[in-house]
CSV table of C-alpha atoms in Angstrom, one decimal:
chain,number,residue,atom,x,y,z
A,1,UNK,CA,-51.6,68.1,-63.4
A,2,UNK,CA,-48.7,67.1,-65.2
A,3,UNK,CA,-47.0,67.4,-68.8
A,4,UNK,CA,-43.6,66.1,-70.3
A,5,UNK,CA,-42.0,65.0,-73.1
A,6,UNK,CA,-39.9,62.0,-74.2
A,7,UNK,CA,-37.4,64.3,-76.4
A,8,UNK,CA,-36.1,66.2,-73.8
A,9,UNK,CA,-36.6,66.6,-69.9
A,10,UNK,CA,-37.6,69.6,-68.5
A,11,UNK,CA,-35.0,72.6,-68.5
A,12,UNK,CA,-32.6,70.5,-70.8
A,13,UNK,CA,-32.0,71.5,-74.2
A,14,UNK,CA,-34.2,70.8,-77.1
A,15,UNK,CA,-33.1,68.7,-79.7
A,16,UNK,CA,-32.8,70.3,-83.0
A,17,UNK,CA,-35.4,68.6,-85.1
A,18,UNK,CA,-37.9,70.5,-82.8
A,19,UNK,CA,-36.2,73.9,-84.0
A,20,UNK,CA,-37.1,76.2,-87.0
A,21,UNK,CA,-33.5,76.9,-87.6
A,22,UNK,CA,-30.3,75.1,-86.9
A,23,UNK,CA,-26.7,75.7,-87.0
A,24,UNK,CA,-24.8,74.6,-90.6
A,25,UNK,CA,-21.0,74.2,-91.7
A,26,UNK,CA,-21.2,77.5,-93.1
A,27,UNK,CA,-24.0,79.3,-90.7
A,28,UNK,CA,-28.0,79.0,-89.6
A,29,UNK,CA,-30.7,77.1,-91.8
A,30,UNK,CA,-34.2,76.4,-91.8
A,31,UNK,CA,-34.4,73.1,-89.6
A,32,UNK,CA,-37.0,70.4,-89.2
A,33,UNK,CA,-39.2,72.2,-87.2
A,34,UNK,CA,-41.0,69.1,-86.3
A,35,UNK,CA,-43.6,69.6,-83.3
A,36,UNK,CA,-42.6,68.1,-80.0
A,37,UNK,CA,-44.4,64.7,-78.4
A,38,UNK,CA,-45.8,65.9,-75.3
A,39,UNK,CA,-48.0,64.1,-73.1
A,40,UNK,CA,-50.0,65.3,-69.7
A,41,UNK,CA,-52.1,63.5,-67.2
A,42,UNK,CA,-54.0,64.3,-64.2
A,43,UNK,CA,-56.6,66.9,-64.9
A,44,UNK,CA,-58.7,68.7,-62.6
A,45,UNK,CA,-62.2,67.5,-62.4
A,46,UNK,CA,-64.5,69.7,-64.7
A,47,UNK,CA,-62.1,70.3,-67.0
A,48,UNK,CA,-63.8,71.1,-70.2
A,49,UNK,CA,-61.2,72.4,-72.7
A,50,UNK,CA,-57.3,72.8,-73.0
A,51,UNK,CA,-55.2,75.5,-74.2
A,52,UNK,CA,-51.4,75.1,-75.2
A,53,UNK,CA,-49.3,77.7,-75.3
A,54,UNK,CA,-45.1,77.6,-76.1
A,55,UNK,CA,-43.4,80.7,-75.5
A,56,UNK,CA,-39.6,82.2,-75.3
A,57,UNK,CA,-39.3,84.7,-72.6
A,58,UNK,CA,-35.8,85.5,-73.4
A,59,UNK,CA,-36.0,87.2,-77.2
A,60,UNK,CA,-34.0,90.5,-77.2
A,61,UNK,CA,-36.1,94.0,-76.8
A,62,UNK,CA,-34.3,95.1,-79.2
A,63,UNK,CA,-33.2,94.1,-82.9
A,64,UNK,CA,-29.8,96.4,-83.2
A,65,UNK,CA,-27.2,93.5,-83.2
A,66,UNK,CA,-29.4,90.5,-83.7
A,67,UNK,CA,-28.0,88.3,-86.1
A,68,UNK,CA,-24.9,90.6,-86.3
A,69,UNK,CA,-21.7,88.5,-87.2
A,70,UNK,CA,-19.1,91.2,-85.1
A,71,UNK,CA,-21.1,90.9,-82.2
A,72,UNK,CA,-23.4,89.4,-79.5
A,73,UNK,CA,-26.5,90.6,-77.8
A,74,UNK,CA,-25.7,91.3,-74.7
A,75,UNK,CA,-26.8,89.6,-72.1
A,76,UNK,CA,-28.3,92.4,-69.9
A,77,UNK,CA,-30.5,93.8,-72.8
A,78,UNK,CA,-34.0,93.5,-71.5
A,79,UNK,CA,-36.2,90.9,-73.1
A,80,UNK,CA,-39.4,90.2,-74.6
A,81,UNK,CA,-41.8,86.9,-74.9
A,82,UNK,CA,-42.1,85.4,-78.5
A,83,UNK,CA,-44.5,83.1,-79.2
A,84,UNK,CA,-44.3,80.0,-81.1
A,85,UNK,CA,-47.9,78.0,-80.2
A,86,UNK,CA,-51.1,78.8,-79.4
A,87,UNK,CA,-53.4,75.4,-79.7
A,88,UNK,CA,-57.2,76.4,-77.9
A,89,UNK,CA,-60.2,74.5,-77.9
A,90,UNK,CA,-58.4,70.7,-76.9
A,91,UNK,CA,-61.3,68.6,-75.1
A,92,UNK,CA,-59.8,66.8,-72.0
A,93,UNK,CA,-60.0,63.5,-73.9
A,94,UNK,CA,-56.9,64.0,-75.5
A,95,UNK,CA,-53.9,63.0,-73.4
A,96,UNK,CA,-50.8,64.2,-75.8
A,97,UNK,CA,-49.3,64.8,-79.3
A,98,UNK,CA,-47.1,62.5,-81.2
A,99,UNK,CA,-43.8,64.2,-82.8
A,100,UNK,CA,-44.4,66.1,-85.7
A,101,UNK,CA,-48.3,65.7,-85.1
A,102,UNK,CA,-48.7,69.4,-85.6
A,103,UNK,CA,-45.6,70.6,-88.3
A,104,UNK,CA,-43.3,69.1,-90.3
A,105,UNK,CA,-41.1,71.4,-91.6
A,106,UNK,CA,-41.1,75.3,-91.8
A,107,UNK,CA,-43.4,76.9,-94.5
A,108,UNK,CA,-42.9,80.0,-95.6
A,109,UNK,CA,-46.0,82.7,-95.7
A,110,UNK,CA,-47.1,80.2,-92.8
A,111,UNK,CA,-49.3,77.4,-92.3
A,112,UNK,CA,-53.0,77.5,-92.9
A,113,UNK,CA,-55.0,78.0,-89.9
A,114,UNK,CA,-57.4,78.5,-87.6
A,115,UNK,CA,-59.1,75.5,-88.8
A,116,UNK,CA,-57.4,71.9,-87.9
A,117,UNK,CA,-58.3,68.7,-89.1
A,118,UNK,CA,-59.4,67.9,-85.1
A,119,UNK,CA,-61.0,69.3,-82.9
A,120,UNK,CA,-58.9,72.0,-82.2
A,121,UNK,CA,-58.2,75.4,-83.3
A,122,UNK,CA,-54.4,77.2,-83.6
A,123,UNK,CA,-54.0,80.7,-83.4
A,124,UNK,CA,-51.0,83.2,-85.1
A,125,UNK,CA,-47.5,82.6,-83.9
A,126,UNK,CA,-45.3,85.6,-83.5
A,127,UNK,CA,-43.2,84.3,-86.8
A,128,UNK,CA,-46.4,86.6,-88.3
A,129,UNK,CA,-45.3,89.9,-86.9
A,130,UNK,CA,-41.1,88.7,-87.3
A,131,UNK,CA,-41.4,88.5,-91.0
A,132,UNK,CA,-43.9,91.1,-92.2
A,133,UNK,CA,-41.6,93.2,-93.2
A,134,UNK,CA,-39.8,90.4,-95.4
A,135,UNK,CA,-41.6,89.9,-99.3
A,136,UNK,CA,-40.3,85.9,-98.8
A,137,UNK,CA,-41.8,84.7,-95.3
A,138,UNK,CA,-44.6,87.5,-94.6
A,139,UNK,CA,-47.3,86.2,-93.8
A,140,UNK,CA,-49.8,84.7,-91.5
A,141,UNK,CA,-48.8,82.1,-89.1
A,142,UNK,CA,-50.4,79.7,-87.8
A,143,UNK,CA,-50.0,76.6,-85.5
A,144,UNK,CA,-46.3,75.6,-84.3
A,145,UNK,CA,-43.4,77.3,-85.3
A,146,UNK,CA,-40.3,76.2,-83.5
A,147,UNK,CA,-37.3,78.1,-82.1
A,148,UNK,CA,-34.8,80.2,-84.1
A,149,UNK,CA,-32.7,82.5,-81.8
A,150,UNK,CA,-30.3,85.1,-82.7
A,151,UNK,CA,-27.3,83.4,-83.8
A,152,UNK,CA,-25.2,86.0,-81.9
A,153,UNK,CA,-27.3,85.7,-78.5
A,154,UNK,CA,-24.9,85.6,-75.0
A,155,UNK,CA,-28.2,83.9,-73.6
A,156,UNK,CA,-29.3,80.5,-74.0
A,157,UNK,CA,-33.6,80.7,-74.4
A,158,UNK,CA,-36.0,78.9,-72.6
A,159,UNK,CA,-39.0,77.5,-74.2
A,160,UNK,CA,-42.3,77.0,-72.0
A,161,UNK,CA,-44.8,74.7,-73.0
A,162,UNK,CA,-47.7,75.7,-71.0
A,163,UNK,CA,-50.8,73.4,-70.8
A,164,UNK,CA,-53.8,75.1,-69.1
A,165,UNK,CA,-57.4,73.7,-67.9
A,166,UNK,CA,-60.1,76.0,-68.0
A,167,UNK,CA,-63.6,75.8,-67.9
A,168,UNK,CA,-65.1,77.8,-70.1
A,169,UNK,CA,-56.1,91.9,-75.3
A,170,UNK,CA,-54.2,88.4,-75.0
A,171,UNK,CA,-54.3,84.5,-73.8
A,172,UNK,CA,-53.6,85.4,-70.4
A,173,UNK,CA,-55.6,87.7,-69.7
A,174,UNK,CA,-58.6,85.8,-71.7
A,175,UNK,CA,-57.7,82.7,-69.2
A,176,UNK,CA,-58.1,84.8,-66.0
A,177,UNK,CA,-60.8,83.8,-63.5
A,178,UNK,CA,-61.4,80.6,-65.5
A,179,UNK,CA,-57.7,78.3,-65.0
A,180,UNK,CA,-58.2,75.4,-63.1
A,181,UNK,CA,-55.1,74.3,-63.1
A,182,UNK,CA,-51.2,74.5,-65.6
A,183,UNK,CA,-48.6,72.3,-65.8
A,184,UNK,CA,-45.3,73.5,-67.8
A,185,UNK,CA,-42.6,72.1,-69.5
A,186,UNK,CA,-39.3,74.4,-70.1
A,187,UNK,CA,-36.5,73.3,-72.6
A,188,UNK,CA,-33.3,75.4,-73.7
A,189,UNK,CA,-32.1,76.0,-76.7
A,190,UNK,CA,-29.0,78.3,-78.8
A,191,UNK,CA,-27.5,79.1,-82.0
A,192,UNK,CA,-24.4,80.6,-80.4
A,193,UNK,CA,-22.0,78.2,-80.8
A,194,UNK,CA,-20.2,79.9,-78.0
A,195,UNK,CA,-22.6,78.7,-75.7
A,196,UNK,CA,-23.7,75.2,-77.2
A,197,UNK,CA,-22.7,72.0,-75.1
A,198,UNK,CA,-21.3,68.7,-77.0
């Protein structure tokens, strides 16, 4: 089992139209937030359903000098998995996703959801619990929601987009006993422009 995508090969960085925010003359914006083309192949026989997950494993534990002009996060602060897609319910017929298939563009309060127009259903990004407290973006978030790291973060983040067969708390632990098989796909991505590469 096997997934990719044409934007980007696995571990290199992201391109920015995939993002929720980018870097401006002046500071961070809203970005494209366009949903990646991926593709996979090679299933395991008996595969009856799909589940996509894209999480970042690297978010800081901690919000004290997130976004914090003076300073960086440092690197050696423990960290925390964020998660920007949860797609469930894919039948094996479907191979892949075209760019911007799923978003286009961020919206604020979030997209509607569980429902799709296919035959799939999305669950709530973590973009729910990261602006409740704001009167502008709270609420419910659905679907794909790209990457927006602290501007100020000494460590580049890694995105996993994790495609599980299965046949029949959290995801995980929901998947246990019934994963036949995963592929992954990891890409990179940073607001620091200490750490960005031409």
């Amino acid at each position: 089992m096997k997934i990719w995508s044409d934007a980007w090969s696995n571990g290199e960085s992201m391109p920015a139209r995939f993002a929720a925010g980018c870097l401006t003359d002046t500071g961070v914006a809203f970005s494209d937030n366009l949903s990646p083309p991926l593709a996979w192949s090679d299933l395991p026989a008996g595969t009856r359903s799909l589940v996509l997950v894209c999480h970042d494993f690297d978010v800081p534990s901690r919000a004290d000098d997130v976004n914090q002009p003076d300073r960086e996060v440092p690197v050696d602060l423990p960290r925390v998995d964020f998660f920007h897609w949860l797609l469930v319910d894919l039948p094996p017929t479907v191979t892949g996703f075209a760019e911007g298939q799923w978003s286009r563009g961020f919206t604020a309060r979030g997209k509607p959801g569980p429902a799709t127009d296919g035959p799939a259903r999305q669950g709530l990004n973590d973009y729910t619990q990261w602006f409740a407290g704001d009167p502008d973006h709270a609420g419910r978030y659905f679907g794909y929601d790209g990457p927006f790291p602290p501007f100020n973060d000494s460590l580049v983040h890694h995105y996993l987009f994790a495609l599980y067969d299965f046949t029949g708390a959290q995801v995980r632990e929901a998947l246990a006993g019934h994963v036949l098989g995963a592929a992954t796909l990891s890409g990179t991505y940073t607001l620091n422009r200490r750490l960005r590469t031409p």
